[in-house]
Amino acid sequence: MGREAVLDVLSRTEDHLSAEDIYMCVHETYPAIGLTSVYRTLDMLVNIGLVYKFDFGDGRARFELAEGPKGKDHHHHLVCTDCGRIVNYRDFIDEEVALLKKTEEGLSKKYNFAITNHLIQFYGLCEACRKK
Amino acid sequence: MGREAVLDVLSRTEDHLSAEDIYMCVHETYPAIGLTSVYRTLDMLVNIGLVYKFDFGDGRARFELAEGPKGKDHHHHLVCTDCGRIVNYRDFIDEEVALLKKTEEGLSKKYNFAITNHLIQFYGLCEACRKK
DNA sequence: TTTGTTATTGGAAACCATTATCATTTACAA
DNA sequence: TTGTAAATGATAATGGTTTCCAATAACAAA
Ligand SMILES: [Mn+2]
Ligand SMILES: [Mn+2]
Ligand SMILES: [Zn+2]
Ligand SMILES: [Zn+2]
């Protein structure tokens, strides 16, 4: 079962890997594994909540380990709209976390949503892309 | 030119339409228009900044009018992870807007990003989906 | 062990939203 | 009218993801 292998690959990087990226990594250790199994495993891991699935607009899904005991810390993203570079940003301003929590509570009541997660991304131009 | 027609369709709804949704709407008024032109027009409008392109995870891109003179107000999204329902949420807490601005400024400096936009979505279960 | 039943697996084919191609039409000026 | 460039839409191609399905592994009973 490639579940361990996939989680292992994801735990070793800060990048946002595509299914095929992961496939190639796992393939080095388990040459027998197929791309289909990677997709299947990722799908399961996302459903369980161990892995997050993102779309950064480049036509393929990207994955990262969810926060948790073995996971990375919770973070948000800075996305360059020109080159696609993605920065993991986890140094939140103090008030930021508090307000986020407060907002979630307000929304939960008002719209009768049981909020479990959020996605926050800032878009702009990275330094390199600004200079060309 | 279908530019007007596409903008017109988008300005008449609060929904998040797919390219084909828009194609079908425009088609009623301009039966001659082709799906290709709708894609082309949307692409241009997104580049210009008049239209936003979203991915809510259902495999097709979804579009909405950007805020502005003729546009809707700026808002964030509540997404039901079960049925896919999407709520436009624009009644921000007072502090929310201020903090967002402050955060953008901090990030711009720290990571040398020229931030132009942000995407904020809360995920959870809507009332209907919670009760089943 | 054998046998039967069920779950897992991966290769190949199918799917389907989006893009690229290209011949045709339209716009517009010379 | 005529020449040139832009705009258009039908069709084909692309490519990430899913579906199918036959083969294999796991496991339980006999
Ligand atoms: Mn990340
Ligand atoms: Mn919206
Ligand atoms: Zn960049
Ligand atoms: Zn729902």
Short mmCIF file of C-alpha atoms (C1' of nucleotides) and ligand atoms in Angstrom, two decimals:
data_model
loop_
_atom_site.label_atom_id
_atom_site.label_comp_id
_atom_site.label_asym_id
_atom_site.label_seq_id
_atom_site.Cartn_x
_atom_site.Cartn_y
_atom_site.Cartn_z
CA MET A 1 0.00 0.00 0.00
CA GLY A 2 1.42 3.30 -1.09
CA ARG A 3 -0.32 5.35 1.57
CA GLU A 4 2.82 5.54 3.66
CA ALA A 5 4.98 6.26 0.66
CA VAL A 6 2.82 9.15 -0.50
CA LEU A 7 2.67 10.66 2.96
CA ASP A 8 6.40 10.24 3.23
CA VAL A 9 7.05 12.17 0.04
CA LEU A 10 4.74 14.96 1.12
CA SER A 11 6.33 15.20 4.55
CA ARG A 12 9.76 15.73 3.06
CA THR A 13 9.00 18.90 1.15
CA GLU A 14 7.67 22.40 1.46
CA ASP A 15 6.66 22.37 -2.18
CA HIS A 16 3.23 21.83 -3.63
CA LEU A 17 3.51 18.68 -5.66
CA SER A 18 1.27 17.49 -8.45
CA ALA A 19 0.02 13.93 -8.64
CA GLU A 20 2.66 13.16 -11.22
CA ASP A 21 5.42 14.76 -9.13
CA ILE A 22 4.42 12.46 -6.30
CA TYR A 23 4.18 9.50 -8.62
CA MET A 24 7.74 10.01 -9.79
CA CYS A 25 9.08 10.34 -6.26
CA VAL A 26 7.28 7.26 -4.98
CA HIS A 27 8.33 5.43 -8.10
CA GLU A 28 11.96 5.61 -7.04
CA THR A 29 11.29 3.54 -3.97
CA TYR A 30 8.41 1.45 -5.27
CA PRO A 31 8.97 1.10 -9.01
CA ALA A 32 5.96 -1.18 -9.19
CA ILE A 33 3.46 1.48 -8.24
CA GLY A 34 1.18 2.94 -10.90
CA LEU A 35 -0.03 6.49 -11.43
CA THR A 36 -3.58 5.31 -10.90
CA SER A 37 -2.75 4.17 -7.40
CA VAL A 38 -1.21 7.52 -6.60
CA TYR A 39 -4.40 9.26 -7.67
CA ARG A 40 -6.46 6.79 -5.66
CA THR A 41 -4.32 7.21 -2.58
CA LEU A 42 -4.30 10.99 -2.81
CA ASP A 43 -8.05 11.00 -3.14
CA MET A 44 -8.37 8.94 0.01
CA LEU A 45 -5.89 11.03 1.97
CA VAL A 46 -7.71 14.21 0.97
CA ASN A 47 -11.03 12.73 2.06
CA ILE A 48 -9.58 11.61 5.38
CA GLY A 49 -8.21 15.10 5.87
CA LEU A 50 -4.55 14.18 6.03
CA VAL A 51 -3.72 15.97 2.81
CA TYR A 52 -4.88 19.23 1.25
CA LYS A 53 -5.63 19.61 -2.43
CA PHE A 54 -5.04 22.97 -4.04
CA ASP A 55 -5.58 24.56 -7.38
CA PHE A 56 -3.14 27.32 -8.18
CA GLY A 57 -4.40 27.78 -11.69
CA ASP A 58 -1.79 25.85 -13.65
CA GLY A 59 -4.13 23.12 -14.75
CA ARG A 60 -3.13 20.42 -12.34
CA ALA A 61 -4.04 19.78 -8.73
CA ARG A 62 -1.34 20.30 -6.13
CA PHE A 63 -1.04 18.60 -2.79
CA GLU A 64 0.47 19.24 0.59
CA LEU A 65 0.40 17.55 3.97
CA ALA A 66 -2.34 18.90 6.21
CA GLU A 67 -1.31 20.35 9.54
CA GLY A 68 -1.31 17.98 12.48
CA PRO A 69 1.00 15.88 14.63
CA LYS A 70 3.24 14.93 11.75
CA GLY A 71 2.10 17.72 9.46
CA LYS A 72 3.50 21.12 8.75
CA ASP A 73 2.19 24.13 10.60
CA HIS A 74 -0.86 25.87 9.33
CA HIS A 75 -0.03 28.51 6.75
CA HIS A 76 -1.41 30.69 4.00
CA HIS A 77 -0.11 31.33 0.50
CA LEU A 78 1.40 34.11 -1.53
CA VAL A 79 0.98 33.41 -5.22
CA CYS A 80 2.82 35.17 -8.03
CA THR A 81 0.36 35.67 -10.85
CA ASP A 82 3.16 35.82 -13.38
CA CYS A 83 5.58 32.97 -12.72
CA GLY A 84 3.39 30.92 -10.42
CA ARG A 85 5.83 30.97 -7.53
CA ILE A 86 4.19 30.08 -4.25
CA VAL A 87 5.37 31.18 -0.82
CA ASN A 88 4.24 29.44 2.34
CA TYR A 89 3.61 32.13 4.86
CA ARG A 90 3.12 31.21 8.50
CA ASP A 91 4.27 34.24 10.47
CA PHE A 92 0.82 35.58 11.11
CA ILE A 93 0.31 38.91 12.79
CA ASP A 94 -0.91 38.36 16.34
CA GLU A 95 -4.34 39.80 15.71
CA GLU A 96 -4.71 37.81 12.55
CA VAL A 97 -5.36 34.46 14.14
CA ALA A 98 -7.74 35.91 16.70
CA LEU A 99 -9.77 37.75 14.10
CA LEU A 100 -9.93 34.72 11.86
CA LYS A 101 -11.42 32.73 14.69
CA LYS A 102 -13.87 35.46 15.49
CA THR A 103 -14.90 35.72 11.86
CA GLU A 104 -15.47 32.00 11.59
CA GLU A 105 -17.69 32.06 14.64
CA GLY A 106 -19.72 34.95 13.29
CA LEU A 107 -20.18 33.30 9.91
CA SER A 108 -21.07 29.94 11.43
CA LYS A 109 -23.98 31.47 13.28
CA LYS A 110 -25.18 33.83 10.60
CA TYR A 111 -25.17 31.37 7.72
CA ASN A 112 -25.64 28.14 9.65
CA PHE A 113 -22.41 26.74 8.35
CA ALA A 114 -20.26 24.35 10.33
CA ILE A 115 -16.93 25.82 9.28
CA THR A 116 -14.04 23.41 9.39
CA ASN A 117 -11.35 25.09 7.37
CA HIS A 118 -10.34 28.11 5.38
CA LEU A 119 -8.26 28.99 2.39
CA ILE A 120 -6.44 32.30 2.28
CA GLN A 121 -4.23 33.34 -0.59
CA PHE A 122 -2.72 36.64 -1.58
CA TYR A 123 -2.01 37.28 -5.25
CA GLY A 124 0.56 39.61 -6.70
CA LEU A 125 3.91 39.86 -8.39
CA CYS A 126 7.04 38.44 -6.83
CA GLU A 127 10.22 40.49 -6.82
CA ALA A 128 11.71 38.79 -9.85
CA CYS A 129 8.58 39.23 -11.96
CA ARG A 130 8.15 42.84 -10.97
CA LYS A 131 11.56 43.64 -12.44
CA LYS A 132 10.92 42.53 -15.98
CA MET B 1 -18.49 41.27 -30.24
CA GLY B 2 -19.57 39.13 -27.32
CA ARG B 3 -17.70 41.11 -24.70
CA GLU B 4 -20.78 43.12 -23.82
CA ALA B 5 -22.98 40.04 -23.87
CA VAL B 6 -20.74 38.09 -21.50
CA LEU B 7 -20.46 41.00 -19.09
CA ASP B 8 -24.21 41.43 -19.28
CA VAL B 9 -24.86 37.81 -18.30
CA LEU B 10 -22.42 38.04 -15.41
CA SER B 11 -23.91 41.29 -14.16
CA ARG B 12 -27.36 39.76 -13.93
CA THR B 13 -26.53 37.01 -11.47
CA GLU B 14 -25.05 36.30 -8.06
CA ASP B 15 -24.14 32.80 -9.16
CA HIS B 16 -20.76 31.51 -10.22
CA LEU B 17 -21.20 30.46 -13.82
CA SER B 18 -19.06 28.10 -15.84
CA ALA B 19 -17.94 28.91 -19.38
CA GLU B 20 -20.67 26.68 -20.74
CA ASP B 21 -23.31 28.26 -18.49
CA ILE B 22 -22.36 31.62 -19.93
CA TYR B 23 -22.26 30.24 -23.45
CA MET B 24 -25.82 28.99 -23.13
CA CYS B 25 -27.07 32.31 -21.77
CA VAL B 26 -25.37 34.38 -24.42
CA HIS B 27 -26.52 31.94 -27.04
CA GLU B 28 -30.15 32.90 -26.42
CA THR B 29 -29.48 36.46 -27.53
CA TYR B 30 -26.69 35.79 -30.03
CA PRO B 31 -27.32 32.31 -31.43
CA ALA B 32 -24.39 32.78 -33.76
CA ILE B 33 -21.79 32.90 -31.04
CA GLY B 34 -19.53 29.90 -30.50
CA LEU B 35 -18.22 28.38 -27.30
CA THR B 36 -14.69 29.18 -28.42
CA SER B 37 -15.49 32.88 -28.46
CA VAL B 38 -16.91 32.69 -24.98
CA TYR B 39 -13.67 31.13 -23.73
CA ARG B 40 -11.67 33.73 -25.61
CA THR B 41 -13.73 36.59 -24.25
CA LEU B 42 -13.60 35.29 -20.69
CA ASP B 43 -9.86 34.93 -20.94
CA MET B 44 -9.53 38.52 -22.03
CA LEU B 45 -11.90 39.82 -19.36
CA VAL B 46 -9.99 37.95 -16.68
CA ASN B 47 -6.69 39.38 -17.93
CA ILE B 48 -8.11 42.88 -18.00
CA GLY B 49 -9.34 42.37 -14.47
CA LEU B 50 -13.03 42.84 -15.16
CA VAL B 51 -13.86 39.25 -14.31
CA TYR B 52 -12.63 36.82 -11.67
CA LYS B 53 -11.96 33.18 -12.37
CA PHE B 54 -12.48 30.70 -9.58
CA ASP B 55 -12.00 27.03 -8.98
CA PHE B 56 -14.37 25.52 -6.48
CA GLY B 57 -13.19 21.99 -7.07
CA ASP B 58 -15.87 20.70 -9.41
CA GLY B 59 -13.58 20.40 -12.38
CA ARG B 60 -14.64 23.49 -14.28
CA ALA B 61 -13.69 27.13 -13.92
CA ARG B 62 -16.31 29.50 -12.59
CA PHE B 63 -16.58 33.19 -13.26
CA GLU B 64 -18.00 36.28 -11.64
CA LEU B 65 -17.91 39.98 -12.31
CA ALA B 66 -15.06 41.72 -10.51
CA GLU B 67 -15.94 44.52 -8.17
CA GLY B 68 -15.94 48.00 -9.62
CA PRO B 69 -18.23 50.70 -10.95
CA LYS B 70 -20.60 48.25 -12.59
CA GLY B 71 -19.45 45.24 -10.59
CA LYS B 72 -20.72 43.63 -7.45
CA ASP B 73 -19.24 44.54 -4.12
CA HIS B 74 -16.15 42.76 -2.94
CA HIS B 75 -16.98 39.59 -1.07
CA HIS B 76 -15.62 36.31 0.18
CA HIS B 77 -17.01 32.80 -0.09
CA LEU B 78 -18.51 30.15 2.11
CA VAL B 79 -18.23 26.77 0.41
CA CYS B 80 -20.13 23.65 1.42
CA THR B 81 -17.76 20.73 1.04
CA ASP B 82 -20.65 18.32 0.62
CA CYS B 83 -23.13 19.81 -1.86
CA GLY B 84 -20.90 22.52 -3.29
CA ARG B 85 -23.24 25.36 -2.39
CA ILE B 86 -21.51 28.70 -2.41
CA VAL B 87 -22.53 31.71 -0.37
CA ASN B 88 -21.35 35.20 -1.22
CA TYR B 89 -20.52 36.87 2.03
CA ARG B 90 -19.96 40.61 2.11
CA ASP B 91 -20.94 41.72 5.58
CA PHE B 92 -17.41 41.88 6.92
CA ILE B 93 -16.69 42.59 10.53
CA ASP B 94 -15.35 46.12 10.89
CA GLU B 95 -11.91 45.04 11.97
CA GLU B 96 -11.74 42.51 9.18
CA VAL B 97 -11.11 44.93 6.35
CA ALA B 98 -8.60 46.94 8.32
CA LEU B 99 -6.63 43.88 9.33
CA LEU B 100 -6.63 42.52 5.81
CA LYS B 101 -5.09 45.73 4.58
CA LYS B 102 -2.54 45.70 7.34
CA THR B 103 -1.65 42.11 6.60
CA GLU B 104 -1.21 42.80 2.91
CA GLU B 105 1.14 45.65 3.70
CA GLY B 106 3.20 43.53 6.05
CA LEU B 107 3.48 40.71 3.55
CA SER B 108 4.33 43.03 0.69
CA LYS B 109 7.34 44.31 2.53
CA LYS B 110 8.50 41.07 4.05
CA TYR B 111 8.30 38.94 0.92
CA ASN B 112 8.76 41.67 -1.69
CA PHE B 113 5.45 40.91 -3.27
CA ALA B 114 3.30 43.54 -4.94
CA ILE B 115 -0.01 42.22 -3.71
CA THR B 116 -2.96 43.08 -5.88
CA ASN B 117 -5.68 40.77 -4.71
CA HIS B 118 -6.70 38.07 -2.30
CA LEU B 119 -8.86 35.00 -2.15
CA ILE B 120 -10.58 34.07 1.07
CA GLN B 121 -12.87 31.08 1.38
CA PHE B 122 -14.32 29.28 4.35
CA TYR B 123 -15.14 25.61 4.01
CA GLY B 124 -17.69 23.66 5.96
CA LEU B 125 -21.10 22.05 5.87
CA CYS B 126 -24.21 24.03 5.07
CA GLU B 127 -27.32 23.58 7.18
CA ALA B 128 -28.96 21.15 4.78
CA CYS B 129 -25.90 18.94 4.50
CA ARG B 130 -25.34 18.89 8.23
CA LYS B 131 -28.77 17.35 8.74
CA LYS B 132 -28.29 14.24 6.69
"C1'" DT C 1 -2.86 -27.05 2.03
"C1'" DT C 2 -6.70 -26.25 -0.95
"C1'" DT C 3 -10.58 -23.55 -2.20
"C1'" DG C 4 -13.54 -19.72 -2.48
"C1'" DT C 5 -14.42 -14.92 -1.75
"C1'" DT C 6 -13.20 -10.23 -1.51
"C1'" DA C 7 -10.13 -6.25 -1.73
"C1'" DT C 8 -6.14 -4.06 -4.23
"C1'" DT C 9 -3.64 -2.98 -8.03
"C1'" DG C 10 -2.02 -0.90 -12.45
"C1'" DG C 11 -2.38 -0.57 -17.59
"C1'" DA C 12 -5.11 1.01 -21.02
"C1'" DA C 13 -9.09 3.27 -22.55
"C1'" DA C 14 -12.47 6.80 -21.82
"C1'" DC C 15 -13.71 11.39 -20.22
"C1'" DC C 16 -14.18 16.12 -20.65
"C1'" DA C 17 -12.97 21.02 -19.87
"C1'" DT C 18 -9.96 23.75 -22.17
"C1'" DT C 19 -6.72 25.08 -26.19
"C1'" DA C 20 -4.83 25.16 -30.62
"C1'" DT C 21 -5.60 25.11 -35.47
"C1'" DC C 22 -7.24 26.91 -39.52
"C1'" DA C 23 -10.30 28.20 -43.05
"C1'" DT C 24 -13.79 31.73 -43.40
"C1'" DT C 25 -15.84 35.98 -42.61
"C1'" DT C 26 -15.79 40.70 -41.14
"C1'" DA C 27 -13.80 45.36 -40.54
"C1'" DC C 28 -11.79 48.92 -42.45
"C1'" DA C 29 -8.84 51.67 -44.93
"C1'" DA C 30 -6.45 52.65 -49.23
"C1'" DT D 1 -13.35 47.90 -55.37
"C1'" DT D 2 -9.47 45.77 -53.42
"C1'" DG D 3 -6.05 44.44 -50.19
"C1'" DT D 4 -4.80 43.46 -45.46
"C1'" DA D 5 -5.42 42.46 -40.82
"C1'" DA D 6 -8.46 41.25 -37.07
"C1'" DA D 7 -12.26 38.46 -35.40
"C1'" DT D 8 -14.90 34.33 -35.43
"C1'" DG D 9 -16.49 29.55 -34.88
"C1'" DA D 10 -16.24 24.59 -36.22
"C1'" DT D 11 -13.26 21.03 -35.56
"C1'" DA D 12 -9.43 18.62 -33.90
"C1'" DA D 13 -6.01 18.07 -30.46
"C1'" DT D 14 -4.38 18.29 -25.57
"C1'" DG D 15 -3.73 16.58 -21.14
"C1'" DG D 16 -4.94 15.90 -16.34
"C1'" DT D 17 -8.01 12.92 -14.20
"C1'" DT D 18 -11.42 8.85 -13.98
"C1'" DT D 19 -13.28 4.55 -15.31
"C1'" DC D 20 -12.88 -0.09 -16.63
"C1'" DC D 21 -11.37 -4.42 -16.13
"C1'" DA D 22 -8.51 -8.33 -15.92
"C1'" DA D 23 -4.86 -9.88 -12.95
"C1'" DT D 24 -3.10 -10.39 -8.51
"C1'" DA D 25 -2.83 -10.34 -3.57
"C1'" DA D 26 -5.16 -11.13 1.08
"C1'" DC D 27 -7.67 -13.52 3.85
"C1'" DA D 28 -10.98 -16.99 5.75
"C1'" DA D 29 -12.98 -21.16 5.86
"C1'" DA D 30 -12.84 -26.14 4.99
MN MN E 1 1.58 25.49 1.25
MN MN E 2 -18.86 35.17 -5.41
ZN ZN E 3 6.86 35.65 -10.08
ZN ZN E 4 -24.25 21.63 1.48
#
